[in-house]
Amino acid sequence: QVQLQESGPGLVKPSGTLSLTCAVSGGSISSSNWWSWVRQPPGKGLEWIGEIYHSGSTNYNPSLKSRVTISVDKSKNQFSLKLSSVTAADTAVYYCARESVDIPTGYYYMDVWGKGTTVTVSS
Amino acid sequence: EIVLTQSPGTLSLSPGERATLSCRASQSVSSSYLAWYQQKPGQAPRLLIYGASSRATGIPDRFSGSGSGTDFTLTISRLEPEDFAVYYCQQYGSSPPLFTFGPGTKVDIK
């Protein structure tokens, strides 16, 4: 059973770079899945940040694209998020998630989520 | 960008009652790409429904999804105490942002 675990600093200074890693266990990051980052500001809803495939192909949310980099490390079975020039508005719980497709039907969804990690942007 | 709107914002019901949650899209969404998630305080979202009407593994049959085009519904036939949570709809599109979520509906105890 695939499990995801986010890790990284819980506090980042304004204008700094937020860096998080999502470790994949119980399965391979090189499987036929895309891997996503999603965030949730305190008391608010969910926002998709971007995704990566094990080949290194990425797609980003246009609202964050200029500041986001998602990368994959197949040797460590993990993928990472970097968000630059952070402000208080980037304070959120950050989740990593696995995207899956039901082959016969083409249904697409996020079926495995990490527990999330809280990142606070503050000096 | 497709915008998802959920209503009501909050639904106050008693255990045993039926809950009907709505998700409306700003333009037509393929049913294949419409999912529902449940989120409890301090927890990650959990996949409930995918393909608009298919239950995810381990999801009780009191949860059902329906709809097509721009209007989708999540129904909880009889609320159990553990069902009081926030529910999000999500769509997957062909152009970025690839995934968008609705603002959520909170189901709380009356």
Coordinates of C-alpha atoms in Angstrom, one line a residue:
Chain A
Q1 CA 0.0 0.0 0.0
V2 CA 1.5 3.3 -1.1
Q3 CA 2.1 5.9 1.6
L4 CA 3.3 9.4 1.2
Q5 CA 5.2 11.5 3.8
E6 CA 5.9 15.2 3.5
S7 CA 8.9 16.7 5.3
G8 CA 10.7 20.0 5.4
P9 CA 11.1 23.2 7.5
G10 CA 8.0 24.4 9.3
L11 CA 9.1 28.0 9.3
V12 CA 10.3 30.0 6.3
K13 CA 11.3 33.7 6.3
P14 CA 9.5 36.1 4.0
S15 CA 11.2 36.4 0.6
G16 CA 12.8 33.0 1.2
T17 CA 12.3 29.7 -0.5
L18 CA 10.0 27.0 0.8
S19 CA 11.4 23.5 0.2
L20 CA 9.5 20.3 0.9
T21 CA 10.0 16.7 0.1
C22 CA 7.5 13.9 -0.3
A23 CA 8.8 10.4 0.3
V24 CA 6.9 7.5 -1.4
S25 CA 6.9 4.2 0.3
G26 CA 5.2 0.9 -0.5
G27 CA 5.5 1.6 -4.2
S28 CA 7.6 3.1 -6.9
I29 CA 7.6 6.7 -7.9
S30 CA 8.4 5.4 -11.4
S31 CA 4.9 3.8 -11.6
S32 CA 2.4 5.1 -14.1
N33 CA 1.2 7.9 -11.9
W34 CA 1.6 11.6 -11.7
W35 CA 2.4 13.1 -8.3
S36 CA 0.9 16.3 -7.1
W37 CA 1.4 19.0 -4.5
V38 CA -1.7 20.6 -3.0
R39 CA -1.9 23.3 -0.3
Q40 CA -4.5 24.6 2.2
P41 CA -4.1 27.9 3.9
P42 CA -5.5 28.0 7.5
G43 CA -9.2 27.8 7.5
K44 CA -9.5 27.8 3.7
G45 CA -9.9 25.4 0.8
L46 CA -7.6 23.3 -1.3
E47 CA -5.3 24.7 -4.0
W48 CA -3.5 22.6 -6.6
I49 CA 0.2 23.7 -6.9
G50 CA 1.5 21.4 -9.6
E51 CA 2.4 17.8 -10.6
I52 CA 5.3 15.7 -11.8
Y53 CA 5.9 12.4 -13.7
H54 CA 8.8 10.3 -13.0
S55 CA 10.3 11.3 -16.4
G56 CA 10.6 14.8 -15.0
S57 CA 7.6 16.3 -16.9
T58 CA 5.8 18.9 -14.9
N59 CA 2.6 21.0 -15.0
Y60 CA 2.0 24.0 -12.7
N61 CA -0.8 26.1 -11.6
P62 CA -0.5 29.3 -13.6
S63 CA -1.1 31.4 -10.4
L64 CA 2.1 30.0 -8.9
K65 CA 4.1 29.0 -12.0
S66 CA 6.7 31.8 -11.8
R67 CA 7.7 30.7 -8.3
V68 CA 7.3 26.9 -8.3
T69 CA 9.7 24.1 -9.1
I70 CA 8.8 20.5 -8.7
S71 CA 11.4 17.8 -9.2
V72 CA 11.8 14.1 -8.8
D73 CA 14.6 11.9 -7.3
K74 CA 14.0 8.4 -8.5
S75 CA 17.0 7.0 -6.6
K76 CA 15.4 8.2 -3.4
N77 CA 11.8 7.4 -4.5
Q78 CA 10.7 11.0 -3.7
F79 CA 9.7 14.2 -5.2
S80 CA 10.1 17.8 -4.1
L81 CA 8.6 21.2 -4.1
K82 CA 10.3 24.5 -4.1
L83 CA 8.4 27.8 -3.8
S84 CA 10.4 31.0 -4.0
S85 CA 9.8 34.5 -2.8
V86 CA 7.3 33.4 -0.2
T87 CA 5.0 35.7 1.7
A88 CA 2.6 35.2 4.5
A89 CA 0.0 34.2 1.9
D90 CA 2.0 31.0 1.3
T91 CA 1.4 29.9 4.9
A92 CA -0.5 26.7 4.6
V93 CA -0.6 23.0 5.1
Y94 CA 1.1 21.4 2.1
Y95 CA 0.1 18.0 1.0
C96 CA 1.5 15.6 -1.6
A97 CA -0.8 13.3 -3.4
R98 CA -0.8 10.5 -5.9
E99 CA -2.9 10.8 -9.1
S100 CA -4.4 7.7 -10.5
V101 CA -6.4 6.8 -13.5
D102 CA -8.9 4.0 -13.8
I103 CA -7.7 2.4 -17.0
P104 CA -11.0 1.0 -18.4
T105 CA -13.0 4.1 -17.8
G106 CA -10.4 6.9 -17.8
Y107 CA -11.6 8.2 -14.5
Y108 CA -8.9 10.5 -12.9
Y109 CA -8.5 11.3 -9.2
M110 CA -6.1 11.7 -6.3
D111 CA -6.3 8.5 -4.3
V112 CA -3.4 8.6 -1.9
W113 CA -2.5 11.7 0.2
G114 CA 0.2 12.4 2.7
K115 CA -0.8 13.6 6.2
G116 CA 0.4 17.1 5.3
T117 CA 3.0 19.4 6.7
T118 CA 2.4 22.9 8.1
V119 CA 4.6 25.7 6.7
T120 CA 4.5 29.1 8.3
V121 CA 6.0 32.1 6.6
S122 CA 7.2 34.6 9.2
S123 CA 10.2 36.5 10.3
Chain B
E1 CA -10.2 28.1 -16.0
I2 CA -13.1 26.1 -14.7
V3 CA -14.5 27.4 -11.5
L4 CA -16.4 25.1 -9.1
T5 CA -19.0 26.5 -6.8
Q6 CA -20.4 24.4 -3.9
S7 CA -23.6 24.9 -2.0
P8 CA -24.6 25.3 0.6
G9 CA -21.6 26.5 2.4
T10 CA -22.7 24.9 5.6
L11 CA -25.3 22.1 6.1
S12 CA -26.6 21.6 9.6
L13 CA -28.2 18.2 10.0
S14 CA -28.8 15.5 12.6
P15 CA -27.4 12.0 12.5
G16 CA -29.7 9.7 10.4
E17 CA -30.7 12.6 8.1
R18 CA -30.0 12.8 4.4
A19 CA -27.4 15.2 3.1
T20 CA -27.4 16.6 -0.4
L21 CA -24.4 18.6 -1.5
S22 CA -24.1 20.5 -4.8
C23 CA -21.2 21.2 -7.0
R24 CA -21.7 23.5 -10.0
A25 CA -19.0 24.1 -12.7
S26 CA -18.6 27.3 -14.6
Q27 CA -18.5 25.2 -17.8
S28 CA -19.1 21.6 -18.7
V29 CA -16.9 19.1 -16.9
S30 CA -16.4 15.5 -18.1
S31 CA -17.9 13.2 -15.6
S32 CA -14.7 11.1 -15.8
Y33 CA -12.9 13.9 -14.1
L34 CA -15.2 14.9 -11.3
A35 CA -14.3 13.6 -7.8
W36 CA -15.4 14.3 -4.2
Y37 CA -13.3 14.3 -1.1
Q38 CA -14.0 14.3 2.6
Q39 CA -11.8 16.2 5.0
K40 CA -11.9 16.1 8.8
P41 CA -10.1 18.6 11.0
G42 CA -6.4 18.0 11.1
Q43 CA -6.6 15.3 8.4
A44 CA -5.7 15.1 4.8
P45 CA -8.6 14.9 2.2
R46 CA -9.9 11.4 1.6
L47 CA -11.2 10.3 -1.8
L48 CA -14.9 9.4 -1.7
I49 CA -16.2 9.4 -5.2
Y50 CA -14.5 9.5 -8.6
G51 CA -15.9 9.6 -12.1
A52 CA -18.8 11.5 -10.6
S53 CA -20.5 8.4 -9.3
S54 CA -18.0 5.6 -8.5
R55 CA -17.2 5.0 -4.8
A56 CA -13.6 4.7 -3.9
T57 CA -12.3 1.6 -2.1
G58 CA -13.7 1.2 1.3
I59 CA -16.3 4.0 1.1
P60 CA -19.7 3.0 2.5
D61 CA -22.6 2.8 0.2
R62 CA -24.5 5.5 2.0
F63 CA -22.3 7.8 -0.1
S64 CA -23.4 8.3 -3.7
G65 CA -22.5 10.7 -6.4
S66 CA -24.5 11.8 -9.5
G67 CA -24.6 14.5 -12.1
S68 CA -23.2 15.5 -15.4
G69 CA -22.2 18.6 -17.4
T70 CA -22.1 21.4 -15.0
D71 CA -24.2 20.0 -12.1
F72 CA -23.0 17.3 -9.7
T73 CA -24.4 16.1 -6.4
L74 CA -23.0 14.2 -3.5
T75 CA -25.6 12.4 -1.3
I76 CA -25.1 10.9 2.1
S77 CA -28.2 8.8 2.6
R78 CA -28.1 8.6 6.4
L79 CA -25.6 10.6 8.3
E80 CA -23.4 8.8 10.7
P81 CA -21.5 10.6 13.4
E82 CA -18.2 10.2 11.5
D83 CA -19.6 11.9 8.4
F84 CA -19.6 15.4 9.9
A85 CA -16.8 16.9 7.9
V86 CA -16.0 19.2 5.0
Y87 CA -16.6 17.9 1.5
Y88 CA -14.8 19.2 -1.6
C89 CA -15.5 18.5 -5.2
Q90 CA -12.6 18.5 -7.7
Q91 CA -12.3 18.5 -11.4
Y92 CA -9.4 17.6 -13.7
G93 CA -9.1 19.6 -16.9
S94 CA -7.0 19.6 -20.0
S95 CA -5.4 23.0 -19.4
P96 CA -3.7 24.5 -16.4
P97 CA -4.6 24.6 -13.6
L98 CA -5.2 21.0 -14.3
F99 CA -7.0 20.4 -11.0
T100 CA -9.4 22.8 -9.4
F101 CA -11.4 22.3 -6.1
G102 CA -14.6 23.8 -5.0
P103 CA -14.6 25.9 -1.8
G104 CA -16.1 23.1 0.2
T105 CA -19.4 22.3 2.1
K106 CA -19.2 21.8 5.8
V107 CA -21.6 19.3 7.2
D108 CA -22.0 19.9 10.9
I109 CA -24.2 18.6 13.6
K110 CA -27.5 20.3 14.2

